[in-house]
mmCIF file of N, CA and C in Angstrom:
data_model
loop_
_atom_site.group_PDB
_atom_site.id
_atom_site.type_symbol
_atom_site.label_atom_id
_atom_site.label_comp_id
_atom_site.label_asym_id
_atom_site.label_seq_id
_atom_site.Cartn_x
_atom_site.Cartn_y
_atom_site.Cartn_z
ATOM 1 N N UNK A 1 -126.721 43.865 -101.752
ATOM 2 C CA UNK A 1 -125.889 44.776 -101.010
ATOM 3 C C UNK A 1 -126.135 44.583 -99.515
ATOM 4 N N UNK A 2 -124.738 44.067 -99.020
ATOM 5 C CA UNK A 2 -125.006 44.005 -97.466
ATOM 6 C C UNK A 2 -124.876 45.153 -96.675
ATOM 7 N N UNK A 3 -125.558 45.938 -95.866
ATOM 8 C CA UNK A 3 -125.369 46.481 -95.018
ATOM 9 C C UNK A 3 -125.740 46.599 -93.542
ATOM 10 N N UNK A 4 -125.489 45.047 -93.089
ATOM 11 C CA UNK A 4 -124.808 45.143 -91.642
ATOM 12 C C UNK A 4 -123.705 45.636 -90.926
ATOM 13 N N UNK A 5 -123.829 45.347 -89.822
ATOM 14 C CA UNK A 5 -123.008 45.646 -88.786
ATOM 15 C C UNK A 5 -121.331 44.946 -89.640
ATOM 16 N N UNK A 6 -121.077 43.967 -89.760
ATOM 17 C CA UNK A 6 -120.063 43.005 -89.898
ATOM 18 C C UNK A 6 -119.248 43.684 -91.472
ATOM 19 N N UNK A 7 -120.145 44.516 -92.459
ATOM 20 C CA UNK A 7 -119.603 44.379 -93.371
ATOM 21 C C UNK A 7 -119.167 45.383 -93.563
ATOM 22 N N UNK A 8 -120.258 46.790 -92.785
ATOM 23 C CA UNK A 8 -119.191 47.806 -92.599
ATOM 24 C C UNK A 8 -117.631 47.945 -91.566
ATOM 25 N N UNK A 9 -118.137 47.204 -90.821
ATOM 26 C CA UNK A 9 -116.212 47.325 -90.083
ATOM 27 C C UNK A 9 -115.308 46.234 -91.415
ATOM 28 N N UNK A 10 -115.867 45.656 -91.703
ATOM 29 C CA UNK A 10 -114.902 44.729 -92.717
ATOM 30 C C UNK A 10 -114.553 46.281 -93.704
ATOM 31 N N UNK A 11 -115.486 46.697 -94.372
ATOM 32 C CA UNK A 11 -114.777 47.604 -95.211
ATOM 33 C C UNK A 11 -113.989 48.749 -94.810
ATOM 34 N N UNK A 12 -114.020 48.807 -93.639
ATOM 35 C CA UNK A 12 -113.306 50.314 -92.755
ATOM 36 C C UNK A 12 -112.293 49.872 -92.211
ATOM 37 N N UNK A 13 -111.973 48.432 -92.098
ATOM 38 C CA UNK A 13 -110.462 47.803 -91.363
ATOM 39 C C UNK A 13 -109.833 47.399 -92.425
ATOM 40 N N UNK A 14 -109.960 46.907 -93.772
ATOM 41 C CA UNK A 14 -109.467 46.145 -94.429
ATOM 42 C C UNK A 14 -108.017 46.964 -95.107
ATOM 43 N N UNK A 15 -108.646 48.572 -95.365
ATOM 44 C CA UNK A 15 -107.412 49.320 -96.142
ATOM 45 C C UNK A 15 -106.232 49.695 -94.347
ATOM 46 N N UNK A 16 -107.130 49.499 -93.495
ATOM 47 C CA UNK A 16 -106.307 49.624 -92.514
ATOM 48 C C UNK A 16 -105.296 48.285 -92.022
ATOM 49 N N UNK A 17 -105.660 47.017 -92.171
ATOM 50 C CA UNK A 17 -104.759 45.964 -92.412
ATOM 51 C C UNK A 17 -103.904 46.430 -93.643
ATOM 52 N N UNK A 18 -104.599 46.379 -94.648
ATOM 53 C CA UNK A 18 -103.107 46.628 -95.650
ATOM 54 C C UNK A 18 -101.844 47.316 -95.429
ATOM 55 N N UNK A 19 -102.500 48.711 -94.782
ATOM 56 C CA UNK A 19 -101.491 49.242 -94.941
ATOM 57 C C UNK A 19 -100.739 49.075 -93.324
ATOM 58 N N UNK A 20 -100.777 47.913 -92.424
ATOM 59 C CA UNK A 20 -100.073 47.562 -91.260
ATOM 60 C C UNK A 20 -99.083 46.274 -92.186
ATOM 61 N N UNK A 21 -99.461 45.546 -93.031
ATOM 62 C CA UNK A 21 -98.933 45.189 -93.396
ATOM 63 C C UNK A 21 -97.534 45.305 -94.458
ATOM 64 N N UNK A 22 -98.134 46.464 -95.291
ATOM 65 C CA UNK A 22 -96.808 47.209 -95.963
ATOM 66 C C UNK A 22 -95.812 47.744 -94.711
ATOM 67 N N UNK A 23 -96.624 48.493 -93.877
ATOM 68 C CA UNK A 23 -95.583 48.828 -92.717
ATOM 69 C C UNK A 23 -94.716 47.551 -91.955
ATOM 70 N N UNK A 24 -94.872 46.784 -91.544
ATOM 71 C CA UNK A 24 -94.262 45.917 -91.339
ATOM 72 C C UNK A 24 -93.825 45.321 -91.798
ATOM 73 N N UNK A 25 -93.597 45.094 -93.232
ATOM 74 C CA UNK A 25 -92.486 44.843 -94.107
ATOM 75 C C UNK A 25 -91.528 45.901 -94.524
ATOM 76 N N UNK A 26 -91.703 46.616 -94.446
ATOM 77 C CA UNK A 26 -90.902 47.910 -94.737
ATOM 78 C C UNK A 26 -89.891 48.078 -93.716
ATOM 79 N N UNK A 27 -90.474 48.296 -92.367
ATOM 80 C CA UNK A 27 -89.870 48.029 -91.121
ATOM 81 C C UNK A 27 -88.844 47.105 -90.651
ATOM 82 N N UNK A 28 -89.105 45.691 -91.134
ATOM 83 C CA UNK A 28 -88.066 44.655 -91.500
ATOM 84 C C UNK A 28 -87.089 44.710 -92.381
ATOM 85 N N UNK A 29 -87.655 45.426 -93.214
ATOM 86 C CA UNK A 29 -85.815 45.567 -94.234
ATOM 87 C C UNK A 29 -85.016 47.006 -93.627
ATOM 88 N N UNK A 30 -86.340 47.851 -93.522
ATOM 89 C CA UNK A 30 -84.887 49.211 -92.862
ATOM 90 C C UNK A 30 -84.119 48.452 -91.732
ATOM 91 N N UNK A 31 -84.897 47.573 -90.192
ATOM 92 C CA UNK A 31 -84.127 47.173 -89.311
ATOM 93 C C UNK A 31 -82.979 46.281 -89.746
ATOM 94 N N UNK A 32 -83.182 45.332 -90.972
ATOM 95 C CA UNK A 32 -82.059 44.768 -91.482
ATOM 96 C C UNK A 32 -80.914 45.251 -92.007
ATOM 97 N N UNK A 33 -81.245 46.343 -92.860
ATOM 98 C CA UNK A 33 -80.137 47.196 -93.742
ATOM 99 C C UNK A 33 -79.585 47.846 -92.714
ATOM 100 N N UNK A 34 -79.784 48.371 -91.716
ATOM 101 C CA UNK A 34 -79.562 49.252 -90.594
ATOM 102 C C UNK A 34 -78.349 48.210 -89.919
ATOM 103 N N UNK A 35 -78.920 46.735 -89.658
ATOM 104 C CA UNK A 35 -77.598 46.036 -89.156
ATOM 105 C C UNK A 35 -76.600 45.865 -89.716
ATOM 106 N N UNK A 36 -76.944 45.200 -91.182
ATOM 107 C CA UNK A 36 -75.830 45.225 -91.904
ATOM 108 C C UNK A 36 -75.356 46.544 -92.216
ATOM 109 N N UNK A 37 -75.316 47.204 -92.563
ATOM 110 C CA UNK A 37 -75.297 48.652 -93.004
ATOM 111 C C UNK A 37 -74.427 49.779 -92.032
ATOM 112 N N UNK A 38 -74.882 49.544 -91.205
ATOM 113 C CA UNK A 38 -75.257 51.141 -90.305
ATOM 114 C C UNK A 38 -76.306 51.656 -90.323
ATOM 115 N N UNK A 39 -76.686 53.062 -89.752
ATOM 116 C CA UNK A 39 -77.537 53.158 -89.457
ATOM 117 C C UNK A 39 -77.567 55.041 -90.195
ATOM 118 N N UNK A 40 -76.276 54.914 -90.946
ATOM 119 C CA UNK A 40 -76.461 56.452 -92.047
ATOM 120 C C UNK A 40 -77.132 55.934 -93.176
ATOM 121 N N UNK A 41 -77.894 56.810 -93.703
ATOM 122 C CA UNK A 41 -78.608 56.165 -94.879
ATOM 123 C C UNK A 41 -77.584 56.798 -96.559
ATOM 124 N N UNK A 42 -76.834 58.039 -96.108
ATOM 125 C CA UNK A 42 -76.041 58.232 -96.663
ATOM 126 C C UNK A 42 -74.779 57.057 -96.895
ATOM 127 N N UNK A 43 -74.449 56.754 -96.467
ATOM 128 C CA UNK A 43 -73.456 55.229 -96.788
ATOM 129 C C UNK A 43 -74.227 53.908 -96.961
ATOM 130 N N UNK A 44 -74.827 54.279 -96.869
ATOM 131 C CA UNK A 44 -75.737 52.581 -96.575
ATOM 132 C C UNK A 44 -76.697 52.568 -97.850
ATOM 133 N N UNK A 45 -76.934 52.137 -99.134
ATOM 134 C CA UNK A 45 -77.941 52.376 -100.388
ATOM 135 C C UNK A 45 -78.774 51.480 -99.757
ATOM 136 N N UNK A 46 -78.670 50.389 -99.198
ATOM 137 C CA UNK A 46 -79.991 49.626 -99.054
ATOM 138 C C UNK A 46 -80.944 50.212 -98.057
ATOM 139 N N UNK A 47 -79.922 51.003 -96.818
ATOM 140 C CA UNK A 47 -81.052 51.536 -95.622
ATOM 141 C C UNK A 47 -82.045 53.000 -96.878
ATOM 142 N N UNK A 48 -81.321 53.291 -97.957
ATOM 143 C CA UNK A 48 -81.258 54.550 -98.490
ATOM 144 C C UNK A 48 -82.677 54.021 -98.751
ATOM 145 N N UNK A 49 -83.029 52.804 -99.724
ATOM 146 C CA UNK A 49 -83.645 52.149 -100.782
ATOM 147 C C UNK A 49 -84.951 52.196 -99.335
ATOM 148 N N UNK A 50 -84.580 51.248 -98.734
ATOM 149 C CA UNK A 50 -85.630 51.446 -97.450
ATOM 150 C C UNK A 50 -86.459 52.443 -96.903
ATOM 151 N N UNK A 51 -85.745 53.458 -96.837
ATOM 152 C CA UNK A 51 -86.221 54.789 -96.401
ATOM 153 C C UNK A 51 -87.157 55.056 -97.514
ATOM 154 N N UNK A 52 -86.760 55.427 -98.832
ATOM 155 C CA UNK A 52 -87.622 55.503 -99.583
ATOM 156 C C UNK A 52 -89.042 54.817 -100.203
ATOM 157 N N UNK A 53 -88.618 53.552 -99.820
ATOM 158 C CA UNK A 53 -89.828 52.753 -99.909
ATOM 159 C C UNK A 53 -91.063 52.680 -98.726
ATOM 160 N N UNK A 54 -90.358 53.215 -97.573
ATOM 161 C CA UNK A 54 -91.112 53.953 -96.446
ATOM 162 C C UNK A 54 -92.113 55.094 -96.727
ATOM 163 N N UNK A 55 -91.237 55.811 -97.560
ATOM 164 C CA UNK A 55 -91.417 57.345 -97.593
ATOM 165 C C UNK A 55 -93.337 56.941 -98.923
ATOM 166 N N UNK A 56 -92.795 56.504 -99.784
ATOM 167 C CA UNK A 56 -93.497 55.663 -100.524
ATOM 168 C C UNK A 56 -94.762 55.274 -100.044
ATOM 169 N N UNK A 57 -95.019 54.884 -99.195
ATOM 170 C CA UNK A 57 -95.874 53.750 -97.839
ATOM 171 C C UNK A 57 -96.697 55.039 -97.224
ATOM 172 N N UNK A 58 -96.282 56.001 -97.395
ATOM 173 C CA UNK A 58 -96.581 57.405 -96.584
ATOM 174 C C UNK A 58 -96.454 56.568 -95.002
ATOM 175 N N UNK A 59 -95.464 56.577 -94.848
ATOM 176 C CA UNK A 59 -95.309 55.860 -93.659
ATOM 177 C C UNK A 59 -94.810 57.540 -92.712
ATOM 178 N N UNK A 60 -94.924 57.330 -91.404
ATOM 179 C CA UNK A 60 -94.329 58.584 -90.420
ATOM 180 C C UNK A 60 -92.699 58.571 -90.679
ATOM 181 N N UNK A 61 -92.095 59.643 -90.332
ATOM 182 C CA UNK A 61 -90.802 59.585 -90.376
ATOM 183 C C UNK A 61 -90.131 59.150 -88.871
ATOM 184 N N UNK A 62 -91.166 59.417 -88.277
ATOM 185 C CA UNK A 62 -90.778 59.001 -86.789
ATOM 186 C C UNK A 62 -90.856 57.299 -86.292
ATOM 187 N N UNK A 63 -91.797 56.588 -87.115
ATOM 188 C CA UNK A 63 -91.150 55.100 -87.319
ATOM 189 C C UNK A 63 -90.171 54.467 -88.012
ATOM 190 N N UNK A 64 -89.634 55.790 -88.950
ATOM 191 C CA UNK A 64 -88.523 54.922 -89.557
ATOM 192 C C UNK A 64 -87.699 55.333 -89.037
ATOM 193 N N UNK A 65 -87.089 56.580 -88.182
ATOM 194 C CA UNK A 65 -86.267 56.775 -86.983
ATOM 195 C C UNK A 65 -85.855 55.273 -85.888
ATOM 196 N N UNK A 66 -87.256 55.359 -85.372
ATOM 197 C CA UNK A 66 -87.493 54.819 -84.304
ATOM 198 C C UNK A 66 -86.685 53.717 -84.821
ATOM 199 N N UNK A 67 -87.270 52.989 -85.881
ATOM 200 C CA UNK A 67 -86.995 51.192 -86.573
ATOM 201 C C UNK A 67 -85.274 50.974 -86.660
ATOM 202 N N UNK A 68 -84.668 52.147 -86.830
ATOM 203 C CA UNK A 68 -83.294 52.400 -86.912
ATOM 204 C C UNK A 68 -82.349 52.611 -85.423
ATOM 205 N N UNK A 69 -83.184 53.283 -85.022
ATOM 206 C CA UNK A 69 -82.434 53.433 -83.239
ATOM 207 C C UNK A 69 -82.885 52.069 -82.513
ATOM 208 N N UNK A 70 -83.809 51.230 -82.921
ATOM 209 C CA UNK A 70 -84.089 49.948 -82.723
ATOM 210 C C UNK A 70 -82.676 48.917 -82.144
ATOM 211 N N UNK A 71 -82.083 49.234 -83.975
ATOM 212 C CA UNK A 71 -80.645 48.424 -83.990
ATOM 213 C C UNK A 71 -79.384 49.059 -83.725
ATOM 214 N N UNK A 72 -79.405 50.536 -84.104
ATOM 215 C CA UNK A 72 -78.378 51.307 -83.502
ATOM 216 C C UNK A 72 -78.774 52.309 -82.593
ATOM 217 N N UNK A 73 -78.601 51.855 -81.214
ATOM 218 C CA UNK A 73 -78.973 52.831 -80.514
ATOM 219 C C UNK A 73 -77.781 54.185 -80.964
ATOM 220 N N UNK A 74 -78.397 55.764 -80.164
ATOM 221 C CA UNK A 74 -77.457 57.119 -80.604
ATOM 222 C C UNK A 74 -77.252 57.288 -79.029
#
């Protein structure tokens, strides 16, 4: 059992990479569906599908705003 310096930040960053990484894939398909789409999630099933897979992610609601006014500004 290691317990240095190196292996505790490895274990205290690692669930924190993961979950930058789900976010940034998530982020890429709402900004996509959002172009093709629009930017209502009510007409749009894929931005819909997105959102939810956000929501999923326990992601903020204020980045998946943001990721959307990205491509459609209001």
């Amino acid at each position: 059992m290691a317990s240095n310096r190196w292996s505790s930040i490895k274990h205290k960053k690692a669930p924190q990479t993961q979950a930058r990484k789900i976010f940034t894939k998530v982020i890429k398909e709402i900004t996509v569906a959002a172009r093709l789409g629009g930017g209502d999630p009510t007409g749009n099933a894929r931005l819909r599908h997105a959102i939810d897979e956000a929501r999923a992610a326990n992601m903020p609601s204020d980045n998946v705003t943001r990721a959307i006014k990205k491509v459609r500004p209001s």
